[in-house]
mmCIF file of C-alpha atoms in Angstrom:
data_model
loop_
_atom_site.group_PDB
_atom_site.id
_atom_site.type_symbol
_atom_site.label_atom_id
_atom_site.label_comp_id
_atom_site.label_asym_id
_atom_site.label_seq_id
_atom_site.Cartn_x
_atom_site.Cartn_y
_atom_site.Cartn_z
ATOM 1 C CA MET A 1 19.958 118.320 -78.904
ATOM 2 C CA HIS A 2 18.542 115.218 -80.204
ATOM 3 C CA THR A 3 22.007 113.607 -79.776
ATOM 4 C CA ASN A 4 21.916 115.669 -76.166
ATOM 5 C CA ARG A 5 19.084 114.496 -75.004
ATOM 6 C CA ILE A 6 19.361 110.567 -75.727
ATOM 7 C CA LEU A 7 22.686 111.542 -74.070
ATOM 8 C CA SER A 8 20.723 112.516 -71.111
ATOM 9 C CA VAL A 9 18.532 110.108 -71.226
ATOM 10 C CA ILE A 10 21.286 107.217 -71.256
ATOM 11 C CA THR A 11 22.632 108.907 -68.407
ATOM 12 C CA ALA A 12 20.125 109.554 -66.484
ATOM 13 C CA SER A 13 18.991 106.026 -67.444
ATOM 14 C CA ALA A 14 22.670 104.193 -65.739
ATOM 15 C CA LEU A 15 22.755 106.645 -62.437
ATOM 16 C CA ILE A 16 19.128 105.287 -61.616
ATOM 17 C CA ALA A 17 20.450 101.563 -62.798
ATOM 18 C CA GLY A 18 23.426 103.006 -60.440
ATOM 19 C CA ALA A 19 21.520 103.569 -57.482
ATOM 20 C CA LEU A 20 18.785 100.938 -57.591
ATOM 21 C CA GLY A 21 22.304 98.414 -57.855
ATOM 22 C CA SER A 22 23.088 99.411 -54.615
ATOM 23 C CA CYS A 23 23.115 97.641 -51.558
ATOM 24 C CA SER A 24 21.772 100.671 -49.400
ATOM 25 C CA LEU A 25 19.055 101.011 -51.901
ATOM 26 C CA LEU A 26 17.412 97.419 -51.875
ATOM 27 C CA SER A 27 18.015 97.163 -48.197
ATOM 28 C CA ASP A 28 15.721 100.392 -47.776
ATOM 29 C CA LEU A 29 13.612 98.379 -50.487
ATOM 30 C CA GLU A 30 13.549 95.292 -48.423
ATOM 31 C CA LYS A 31 12.961 96.249 -44.768
ATOM 32 C CA PRO A 32 8.948 97.076 -44.345
ATOM 33 C CA HIS A 33 9.131 93.141 -45.877
ATOM 34 C CA ALA A 34 11.033 92.447 -43.654
ATOM 35 C CA TYR A 35 9.598 93.832 -40.595
ATOM 36 C CA GLU A 36 6.157 92.718 -41.950
ATOM 37 C CA ALA A 37 7.081 89.073 -41.464
ATOM 38 C CA LEU A 38 8.394 89.472 -38.142
ATOM 39 C CA THR A 39 5.962 90.712 -37.328
ATOM 40 C CA GLU A 40 3.337 88.898 -38.790
ATOM 41 C CA TYR A 41 5.230 86.197 -36.204
ATOM 42 C CA MET A 42 4.922 88.122 -33.132
ATOM 43 C CA GLU A 43 1.450 88.079 -33.748
ATOM 44 C CA ALA A 44 0.542 84.730 -34.656
ATOM 45 C CA ILE A 45 2.582 83.675 -31.513
ATOM 46 C CA HIS A 46 0.896 86.438 -29.862
ATOM 47 C CA ASP A 47 -2.568 84.448 -30.431
ATOM 48 C CA ALA A 48 -0.886 81.665 -29.510
ATOM 49 C CA ASP A 49 -1.502 79.932 -32.892
ATOM 50 C CA TYR A 50 1.594 78.016 -33.778
ATOM 51 C CA GLU A 51 1.153 76.737 -36.822
ATOM 52 C CA TYR A 52 0.201 79.836 -38.301
ATOM 53 C CA ALA A 53 3.408 81.329 -37.327
ATOM 54 C CA SER A 54 5.823 78.137 -38.515
ATOM 55 C CA LYS A 55 4.594 79.313 -42.035
ATOM 56 C CA SER A 56 7.356 82.562 -41.147
ATOM 57 C CA VAL A 57 9.805 80.173 -39.820
ATOM 58 C CA GLU A 58 12.858 78.477 -42.151
ATOM 59 C CA ASP A 59 11.293 75.129 -42.830
ATOM 60 C CA GLU A 60 8.662 75.642 -40.250
ATOM 61 C CA GLN A 61 10.659 74.623 -37.740
ATOM 62 C CA ASP A 62 9.137 77.099 -35.479
ATOM 63 C CA ALA A 63 10.006 76.125 -31.483
ATOM 64 C CA PHE A 64 6.999 77.082 -29.752
ATOM 65 C CA PHE A 65 5.301 75.116 -33.295
ATOM 66 C CA THR A 66 7.888 71.953 -32.823
ATOM 67 C CA ALA A 67 7.675 71.820 -29.104
ATOM 68 C CA GLU A 68 5.761 68.628 -27.015
ATOM 69 C CA MET A 69 3.855 70.975 -24.484
ATOM 70 C CA ASN A 70 1.952 68.938 -21.695
ATOM 71 C CA ASP A 71 -1.310 70.837 -21.332
ATOM 72 C CA THR A 72 -0.694 73.066 -18.299
ATOM 73 C CA GLU A 73 2.537 74.024 -19.979
ATOM 74 C CA ALA A 74 1.012 75.210 -23.001
ATOM 75 C CA GLU A 75 -2.334 76.559 -21.307
ATOM 76 C CA LEU A 76 -0.002 78.673 -19.257
ATOM 77 C CA ILE A 77 2.043 80.040 -22.195
ATOM 78 C CA ALA A 78 -0.947 80.744 -23.973
ATOM 79 C CA ALA A 79 -2.339 82.997 -21.532
ATOM 80 C CA ILE A 80 1.037 84.472 -20.438
ATOM 81 C CA LEU A 81 1.228 85.428 -24.434
ATOM 82 C CA GLY A 82 -2.320 86.516 -24.442
ATOM 83 C CA ALA A 83 -1.900 88.831 -21.647
ATOM 84 C CA SER A 84 2.025 90.054 -23.652
ATOM 85 C CA GLU A 85 2.808 93.092 -25.145
ATOM 86 C CA TYR A 86 5.524 93.049 -28.355
ATOM 87 C CA ASP A 87 7.480 95.972 -29.915
ATOM 88 C CA ILE A 88 9.654 95.686 -32.908
ATOM 89 C CA GLY A 89 13.232 98.155 -32.807
ATOM 90 C CA ASP A 90 14.750 99.179 -36.202
ATOM 91 C CA ILE A 91 16.280 96.209 -38.204
ATOM 92 C CA ASP A 92 19.172 96.064 -39.465
ATOM 93 C CA MET A 93 19.621 94.618 -43.096
ATOM 94 C CA GLY A 94 22.234 92.865 -44.797
ATOM 95 C CA ASP A 95 23.313 91.596 -48.048
ATOM 96 C CA GLY A 96 19.604 89.485 -47.742
ATOM 97 C CA THR A 97 20.209 89.112 -44.360
ATOM 98 C CA ALA A 98 18.196 91.428 -41.527
ATOM 99 C CA SER A 99 18.083 90.999 -37.833
ATOM 100 C CA ALA A 100 16.087 93.524 -34.833
ATOM 101 C CA GLU A 101 15.601 93.239 -31.095
ATOM 102 C CA VAL A 102 11.969 92.583 -30.647
ATOM 103 C CA THR A 103 11.201 94.212 -26.425
ATOM 104 C CA ILE A 104 8.045 91.996 -24.785
ATOM 105 C CA THR A 105 6.837 93.118 -22.544
ATOM 106 C CA LEU A 106 4.987 90.012 -20.159
ATOM 107 C CA PRO A 107 2.841 89.742 -17.870
ATOM 108 C CA ASP A 108 5.022 89.450 -14.348
ATOM 109 C CA ILE A 109 3.550 85.822 -12.620
ATOM 110 C CA GLU A 110 6.209 85.916 -10.098
ATOM 111 C CA SER A 111 4.804 88.523 -8.509
ATOM 112 C CA ILE A 112 1.905 86.094 -7.424
ATOM 113 C CA ALA A 113 3.780 82.820 -7.463
ATOM 114 C CA ASP A 114 3.349 83.032 -3.826
ATOM 115 C CA GLU A 115 -0.594 84.002 -3.517
ATOM 116 C CA GLY A 116 -1.476 79.757 -2.636
ATOM 117 C CA TYR A 117 -3.338 80.113 -6.375
ATOM 118 C CA SER A 118 -4.755 77.226 -7.453
ATOM 119 C CA TYR A 119 -3.957 75.715 -10.953
ATOM 120 C CA GLU A 120 -7.114 77.700 -12.147
ATOM 121 C CA GLU A 121 -6.737 81.064 -10.069
ATOM 122 C CA PHE A 122 -3.628 81.489 -11.429
ATOM 123 C CA LEU A 123 -4.448 80.817 -14.877
ATOM 124 C CA ALA A 124 -7.217 83.083 -14.064
ATOM 125 C CA ALA A 125 -5.432 86.077 -12.980
ATOM 126 C CA ILE A 126 -2.719 86.183 -15.666
ATOM 127 C CA PRO A 127 -4.633 88.894 -17.548
ATOM 128 C CA ASP A 128 -5.471 91.297 -15.426
ATOM 129 C CA LEU A 129 -2.224 91.419 -13.822
ATOM 130 C CA GLU A 130 -0.926 94.925 -13.565
ATOM 131 C CA ASP A 131 2.691 94.478 -13.121
ATOM 132 C CA THR A 132 4.775 93.774 -16.099
ATOM 133 C CA VAL A 133 8.805 92.970 -17.137
ATOM 134 C CA ASP A 134 10.612 93.668 -20.083
ATOM 135 C CA GLU A 135 12.591 90.993 -22.162
ATOM 136 C CA THR A 136 14.393 91.358 -25.330
ATOM 137 C CA PHE A 137 15.092 88.897 -27.999
ATOM 138 C CA ASP A 138 17.261 89.352 -30.961
ATOM 139 C CA TYR A 139 15.505 88.022 -34.432
ATOM 140 C CA GLU A 140 17.147 87.125 -37.323
ATOM 141 C CA LEU A 141 16.292 86.824 -40.906
ATOM 142 C CA ASN A 142 16.838 85.603 -43.552
ATOM 143 C CA LYS A 143 15.748 86.127 -47.812
ATOM 144 C CA VAL A 144 14.637 82.733 -48.888
ATOM 145 C CA ASP A 145 12.932 82.671 -52.383
ATOM 146 C CA GLU A 146 11.708 85.862 -52.054
ATOM 147 C CA ALA A 147 10.556 85.149 -48.934
ATOM 148 C CA TRP A 148 11.366 86.962 -45.641
ATOM 149 C CA LEU A 149 11.856 83.969 -43.316
ATOM 150 C CA ILE A 150 13.011 83.515 -39.699
ATOM 151 C CA GLU A 151 15.990 81.533 -38.615
ATOM 152 C CA PRO A 152 14.672 78.720 -36.180
ATOM 153 C CA ASP A 153 17.267 79.459 -33.829
ATOM 154 C CA SER A 154 15.774 82.985 -33.754
ATOM 155 C CA THR A 155 12.310 81.298 -32.281
ATOM 156 C CA GLU A 156 14.604 79.582 -29.540
ATOM 157 C CA ASP A 157 14.786 82.240 -27.067
ATOM 158 C CA TYR A 158 11.573 83.112 -26.327
ATOM 159 C CA TYR A 159 10.389 79.734 -26.379
ATOM 160 C CA ASN A 160 12.566 78.762 -23.809
ATOM 161 C CA HIS A 161 12.316 81.948 -21.281
ATOM 162 C CA LEU A 162 8.823 81.540 -21.306
ATOM 163 C CA ILE A 163 9.278 77.790 -19.846
ATOM 164 C CA ASP A 164 11.477 78.702 -17.281
ATOM 165 C CA LEU A 165 9.131 80.903 -16.439
ATOM 166 C CA ILE A 166 6.688 78.627 -15.663
ATOM 167 C CA ALA A 167 8.679 75.483 -14.398
ATOM 168 C CA ASP A 168 9.559 76.069 -10.869
ATOM 169 C CA LEU A 169 5.332 77.361 -10.428
ATOM 170 C CA ASP A 170 3.708 75.516 -7.410
ATOM 171 C CA PHE A 171 0.283 75.231 -7.362
ATOM 172 C CA SER A 172 -1.750 74.655 -3.880
ATOM 173 C CA VAL A 173 -4.902 72.360 -4.017
ATOM 174 C CA LEU A 174 -6.214 73.456 -0.518
ATOM 175 C CA THR A 175 -8.992 75.905 -2.447
ATOM 176 C CA GLU A 176 -12.234 77.005 -1.987
ATOM 177 C CA GLU A 177 -13.075 75.338 -5.080
ATOM 178 C CA ASN A 178 -11.363 72.417 -4.643
ATOM 179 C CA ALA A 179 -12.553 71.878 -1.334
ATOM 180 C CA ILE A 180 -16.324 72.598 -2.198
ATOM 181 C CA GLU A 181 -15.681 69.784 -4.837
ATOM 182 C CA LEU A 182 -14.071 67.485 -3.126
ATOM 183 C CA VAL A 183 -17.072 67.561 -0.245
ATOM 184 C CA ASP A 184 -19.693 67.249 -3.773
ATOM 185 C CA THR A 185 -17.476 64.107 -4.947
ATOM 186 C CA PHE A 186 -17.988 62.540 -1.576
ATOM 187 C CA MET A 187 -21.598 63.047 -1.429
ATOM 188 C CA THR A 188 -22.011 61.953 -5.070
ATOM 189 C CA ASP A 189 -20.486 58.614 -4.059
ATOM 190 C CA LEU A 190 -22.205 57.614 -1.421
ATOM 191 C CA SER A 191 -25.473 58.246 -3.203
ATOM 192 C CA GLU A 192 -23.877 56.503 -5.986
ATOM 193 C CA GLY A 193 -22.940 53.849 -4.133
ATOM 194 C CA ASN A 194 -19.082 54.122 -4.680
ATOM 195 C CA ILE A 195 -18.376 53.429 -0.587
ATOM 196 C CA ASP A 196 -14.557 52.776 -0.884
ATOM 197 C CA ASP A 197 -14.152 55.639 -3.458
ATOM 198 C CA ALA A 198 -15.831 57.568 -0.666
ATOM 199 C CA ALA A 199 -14.117 56.525 2.258
ATOM 200 C CA ALA A 200 -10.819 56.711 0.354
ATOM 201 C CA MET A 201 -11.215 60.045 0.786
ATOM 202 C CA LEU A 202 -11.544 60.412 4.300
ATOM 203 C CA SER A 203 -8.274 61.361 6.251
ATOM 204 C CA ASP A 204 -9.642 59.332 9.172
ATOM 205 C CA GLN A 205 -9.727 55.741 8.264
ATOM 206 C CA ASP A 206 -10.480 54.606 11.718
ATOM 207 C CA SER A 207 -13.665 56.695 11.436
ATOM 208 C CA GLN A 208 -17.415 56.139 11.800
ATOM 209 C CA LEU A 209 -17.868 56.195 8.526
ATOM 210 C CA ALA A 210 -14.646 53.994 8.088
ATOM 211 C CA TYR A 211 -16.581 51.107 9.707
ATOM 212 C CA TYR A 212 -19.385 51.773 8.016
ATOM 213 C CA ALA A 213 -17.427 51.136 4.639
ATOM 214 C CA GLN A 214 -16.351 48.195 5.489
ATOM 215 C CA MET A 215 -19.353 46.917 7.292
ATOM 216 C CA ALA A 216 -21.011 47.586 3.381
ATOM 217 C CA GLY A 217 -18.298 45.422 1.970
ATOM 218 C CA ALA A 218 -18.583 42.373 3.836
ATOM 219 C CA MET A 219 -22.845 42.374 4.752
ATOM 220 C CA SER A 220 -24.942 42.728 2.489
ATOM 221 C CA GLY A 221 -27.543 45.656 2.474
ATOM 222 C CA PHE A 222 -25.542 47.841 4.585
ATOM 223 C CA GLY A 223 -24.266 49.291 1.834
ATOM 224 C CA GLU A 224 -27.700 49.400 0.267
ATOM 225 C CA VAL A 225 -28.640 51.291 3.651
ATOM 226 C CA LEU A 226 -26.075 54.129 3.143
ATOM 227 C CA THR A 227 -26.804 54.713 -0.411
ATOM 228 C CA GLY A 228 -30.383 54.810 -0.088
ATOM 229 C CA TYR A 229 -29.707 57.892 2.834
ATOM 230 C CA PHE A 230 -27.068 59.806 1.081
ATOM 231 C CA SER A 231 -29.355 59.778 -2.372
ATOM 232 C CA ARG A 232 -32.114 61.525 -0.971
ATOM 233 C CA VAL A 233 -29.985 64.496 1.051
ATOM 234 C CA ASP A 234 -30.599 68.047 -1.066
ATOM 235 C CA TYR A 235 -27.629 70.610 0.017
ATOM 236 C CA VAL A 236 -25.781 73.791 -0.973
ATOM 237 C CA ALA A 237 -22.105 73.762 0.117
ATOM 238 C CA GLU A 238 -19.925 76.204 0.771
ATOM 239 C CA ALA A 239 -16.348 77.158 2.316
ATOM 240 C CA THR A 240 -17.375 78.718 5.885
ATOM 241 C CA GLU A 241 -13.795 78.967 7.417
ATOM 242 C CA ILE A 242 -10.391 79.131 4.864
ATOM 243 C CA THR A 243 -6.651 78.890 6.805
ATOM 244 C CA ASP A 244 -4.275 77.867 5.330
ATOM 245 C CA ASP A 245 -4.004 74.451 6.885
ATOM 246 C CA TYR A 246 -7.366 73.570 6.321
ATOM 247 C CA ILE A 247 -10.577 74.724 5.248
ATOM 248 C CA ILE A 248 -14.138 74.134 6.480
ATOM 249 C CA VAL A 249 -17.087 73.504 4.037
ATOM 250 C CA THR A 250 -20.434 73.289 5.425
ATOM 251 C CA ALA A 251 -23.905 71.509 3.594
ATOM 252 C CA THR A 252 -26.970 72.548 4.275
ATOM 253 C CA GLY A 253 -29.926 71.388 3.076
ATOM 254 C CA THR A 254 -32.594 68.462 3.741
ATOM 255 C CA GLY A 255 -32.419 64.380 4.916
ATOM 256 C CA PRO A 256 -33.113 61.631 5.995
ATOM 257 C CA ASP A 257 -32.667 61.436 9.815
ATOM 258 C CA MET A 258 -30.926 58.018 10.527
ATOM 259 C CA GLN A 259 -31.025 57.781 14.183
ATOM 260 C CA ALA A 260 -35.159 57.979 14.084
ATOM 261 C CA ILE A 261 -35.058 55.577 11.437
ATOM 262 C CA LEU A 262 -32.954 52.975 13.115
ATOM 263 C CA ASN A 263 -35.150 53.437 16.332
ATOM 264 C CA SER A 264 -38.433 53.217 13.459
ATOM 265 C CA VAL A 265 -37.083 49.502 12.685
ATOM 266 C CA LEU A 266 -35.848 49.034 16.365
ATOM 267 C CA ASP A 267 -40.363 49.950 17.368
ATOM 268 C CA ASP A 268 -41.167 47.613 15.279
ATOM 269 C CA GLU A 269 -42.499 44.405 16.356
ATOM 270 C CA ASP A 270 -42.995 42.719 12.471
ATOM 271 C CA VAL A 271 -39.451 42.901 12.023
ATOM 272 C CA MET A 272 -37.841 42.460 15.934
ATOM 273 C CA VAL A 273 -40.032 39.732 17.236
ATOM 274 C CA PRO A 274 -38.175 37.154 14.406
ATOM 275 C CA LEU A 275 -34.961 38.627 15.178
ATOM 276 C CA TYR A 276 -35.323 38.255 18.876
ATOM 277 C CA ALA A 277 -37.159 34.516 17.897
ATOM 278 C CA ASP A 278 -34.086 33.602 16.603
ATOM 279 C CA TYR A 279 -31.853 35.043 19.627
ATOM 280 C CA ILE A 280 -33.714 32.699 21.436
ATOM 281 C CA GLU A 281 -33.481 29.574 20.397
ATOM 282 C CA SER A 282 -30.056 29.829 19.628
ATOM 283 C CA MET A 283 -29.404 30.199 23.659
ATOM 284 C CA ILE A 284 -31.938 28.066 24.692
ATOM 285 C CA ASN A 285 -31.028 25.115 21.803
ATOM 286 C CA GLY A 286 -27.533 26.153 22.699
ATOM 287 C CA ASN A 287 -26.918 26.932 19.054
ATOM 288 C CA SER A 288 -24.449 28.824 17.363
ATOM 289 C CA LEU A 289 -25.882 32.164 17.040
ATOM 290 C CA ASN A 290 -25.994 33.764 13.385
ATOM 291 C CA TYR A 291 -25.425 37.630 14.303
ATOM 292 C CA MET A 292 -24.440 38.010 10.303
ATOM 293 C CA ALA A 293 -28.057 36.508 9.526
ATOM 294 C CA ILE A 294 -29.843 38.688 12.501
ATOM 295 C CA ALA A 295 -28.149 41.750 11.685
ATOM 296 C CA SER A 296 -28.626 41.230 7.364
ATOM 297 C CA GLU A 297 -32.743 41.192 8.351
ATOM 298 C CA LEU A 298 -32.022 43.801 10.210
ATOM 299 C CA VAL A 299 -30.568 46.215 7.724
ATOM 300 C CA GLY A 300 -32.846 45.293 5.346
ATOM 301 C CA ALA A 301 -35.882 46.591 7.537
ATOM 302 C CA LEU A 302 -33.350 49.572 7.525
ATOM 303 C CA ALA A 303 -32.701 50.094 4.120
ATOM 304 C CA GLU A 304 -36.780 49.453 3.612
ATOM 305 C CA GLU A 305 -37.323 52.714 5.882
ATOM 306 C CA THR A 306 -34.898 54.703 4.464
ATOM 307 C CA ALA A 307 -36.236 54.618 1.314
ATOM 308 C CA GLN A 308 -39.026 55.776 2.905
ATOM 309 C CA ALA A 309 -38.094 58.032 6.369
ATOM 310 C CA GLU A 310 -39.736 62.133 5.610
ATOM 311 C CA VAL A 311 -36.620 64.542 5.653
ATOM 312 C CA GLY A 312 -36.271 67.477 7.496
ATOM 313 C CA PRO A 313 -33.572 69.902 7.864
ATOM 314 C CA MET A 314 -29.706 68.840 8.109
ATOM 315 C CA GLU A 315 -26.459 70.390 7.920
ATOM 316 C CA THR A 316 -23.223 68.607 7.682
ATOM 317 C CA VAL A 317 -19.352 70.273 8.835
ATOM 318 C CA PHE A 318 -16.552 68.558 6.545
ATOM 319 C CA LYS A 319 -13.321 69.754 7.261
ATOM 320 C CA VAL A 320 -10.503 69.603 4.146
ATOM 321 C CA THR A 321 -6.722 69.112 4.616
ATOM 322 C CA ALA A 322 -3.917 68.176 1.889
ATOM 323 C CA ASP A 323 -1.338 65.542 2.912
ATOM 324 C CA GLU A 324 2.062 65.844 2.411
ATOM 325 C CA ASN A 325 2.180 64.866 -1.536
ATOM 326 C CA GLY A 326 -1.192 67.387 -2.130
ATOM 327 C CA ASN A 327 -3.697 64.741 -2.099
ATOM 328 C CA LEU A 328 -6.845 66.573 -0.144
ATOM 329 C CA LEU A 329 -8.691 64.592 2.541
ATOM 330 C CA LEU A 330 -11.931 65.121 4.329
ATOM 331 C CA GLU A 331 -13.551 64.613 7.622
ATOM 332 C CA PRO A 332 -16.721 65.205 8.623
ATOM 333 C CA VAL A 333 -16.794 66.865 11.785
ATOM 334 C CA SER A 334 -20.647 66.828 12.814
ATOM 335 C CA GLY A 335 -24.115 66.326 11.047
ATOM 336 C CA LEU A 336 -23.599 63.467 9.193
ATOM 337 C CA GLY A 337 -26.193 61.401 11.074
ATOM 338 C CA LEU A 338 -24.479 58.269 11.244
ATOM 339 C CA ASP A 339 -22.848 58.298 14.666
ATOM 340 C CA LEU A 340 -25.842 55.881 16.019
ATOM 341 C CA GLU A 341 -26.687 54.166 19.073
ATOM 342 C CA ILE A 342 -27.814 50.411 18.848
ATOM 343 C CA PRO A 343 -28.704 49.030 21.727
ATOM 344 C CA ASP A 344 -27.828 45.742 22.566
ATOM 345 C CA LEU A 345 -31.109 42.951 21.589
ATOM 346 C CA THR A 346 -31.248 42.262 25.898
ATOM 347 C CA GLU A 347 -31.892 46.059 26.103
ATOM 348 C CA ARG A 348 -35.251 45.735 24.492
ATOM 349 C CA THR A 349 -37.085 43.299 26.913
ATOM 350 C CA GLU A 350 -40.259 43.743 25.563
ATOM 351 C CA TYR A 351 -40.520 41.429 22.671
ATOM 352 C CA ILE A 352 -39.357 38.189 24.434
ATOM 353 C CA ILE A 353 -42.404 36.809 25.443
ATOM 354 C CA PRO A 354 -44.050 37.629 21.924
ATOM 355 C CA ALA A 355 -40.715 36.288 20.820
ATOM 356 C CA VAL A 356 -41.002 33.067 22.986
ATOM 357 C CA THR A 357 -44.527 32.716 22.014
ATOM 358 C CA ARG A 358 -43.763 32.845 18.146
ATOM 359 C CA LEU A 359 -41.382 29.963 18.841
ATOM 360 C CA LEU A 360 -43.588 27.912 20.702
ATOM 361 C CA SER A 361 -46.669 27.846 17.986
ATOM 362 C CA GLU A 362 -43.518 27.016 15.586
ATOM 363 C CA GLY A 363 -42.836 24.430 17.773
ATOM 364 C CA ARG A 364 -38.615 25.636 17.441
ATOM 365 C CA ILE A 365 -38.565 25.304 21.068
ATOM 366 C CA THR A 366 -40.726 23.092 23.900
ATOM 367 C CA PHE A 367 -43.165 24.139 27.084
ATOM 368 C CA ASP A 368 -39.526 21.961 29.082
ATOM 369 C CA GLN A 369 -37.164 24.361 27.241
ATOM 370 C CA LEU A 370 -38.731 27.396 28.907
ATOM 371 C CA ALA A 371 -37.808 26.551 32.390
ATOM 372 C CA ASN A 372 -34.211 28.201 32.034
ATOM 373 C CA ILE A 373 -35.698 31.279 29.811
ATOM 374 C CA GLU A 374 -35.501 33.571 33.184
ATOM 375 C CA GLN A 375 -31.418 33.103 33.787
ATOM 376 C CA LEU A 376 -30.624 33.535 29.857
ATOM 377 C CA THR A 377 -33.097 36.844 29.001
ATOM 378 C CA GLY A 378 -33.174 38.106 32.156
ATOM 379 C CA THR A 379 -37.669 38.140 31.849
ATOM 380 C CA ASP A 380 -39.957 36.496 33.910
ATOM 381 C CA ILE A 381 -42.179 35.291 30.976
ATOM 382 C CA TYR A 382 -44.403 33.771 33.387
#
């Protein structure tokens, strides 16, 4: 009995050892570990945690981790991965190797590729996509020092597929969000004195505002007039018409009345009489009239009046378009308040007599020189 029992134990042990040593049973025991390694990798990729995913790859050479993606590629791929699902098929085991097909359900971004979305709109739309596409990729694993690791080449197909998927995406710049942002930037630049930057946004470089921008660079003080004016404009902008070719943005709020400001200055004798005096003196004495000096004095008065003028309701309409290079351009259609009527100095004849009186009192002209004043000014001062 004792001998038979020992023989039975030995025989049973031999059978068990033989079974454990067989490739089939060892493979079955290792399959869960290979599955766990691949699952851990796919979860990390789904979360766009490429550094962690690389720990499941031989020599950490995961295609996602080693790739030099730009910011746009990284954001798009992360959004796609976050909206995807995966299913790991049956794992085929070999001698220290494993392989599996992984079916990945991806959001069908091509279904919205022609919607004319901006980049931000496209990115935001990905998680809500109902249309999906299934793609299958093969993954190979090796057992390395008791750990199951994915072969680096196996990680390239999925990465390359995603890069190819986003390579030809074309995003529209002519969007409601971008149009409003352009108007806000334009108005902010003008209020902060960045007049050249604002003028560069104009679609018509021969427009009145473009001309004023040139004047701001050439005439001392004119930039302060523009800055003072726009710094007092308070508004809310909204897109009121959206087409494939342009977007209308309407800015509604309050601001000063530039024409009223100009009229107020033109009605101010303290400002205008000295200007007329300079004008008349140059004509009588045959001097070269310094128009720039006279204009600068007028501009200085405008700047002061702009800073204190009352504000009232204001509605400005802008038309935003995109050029062939994808640059957004802006056209003030109405309501900006800078289409001013500036009269010729000779039209305000009421200032001539006070100006002549000033010239005589300051000794800048003589009574004898008044003989031809009527001819010069068209006004009878006697």
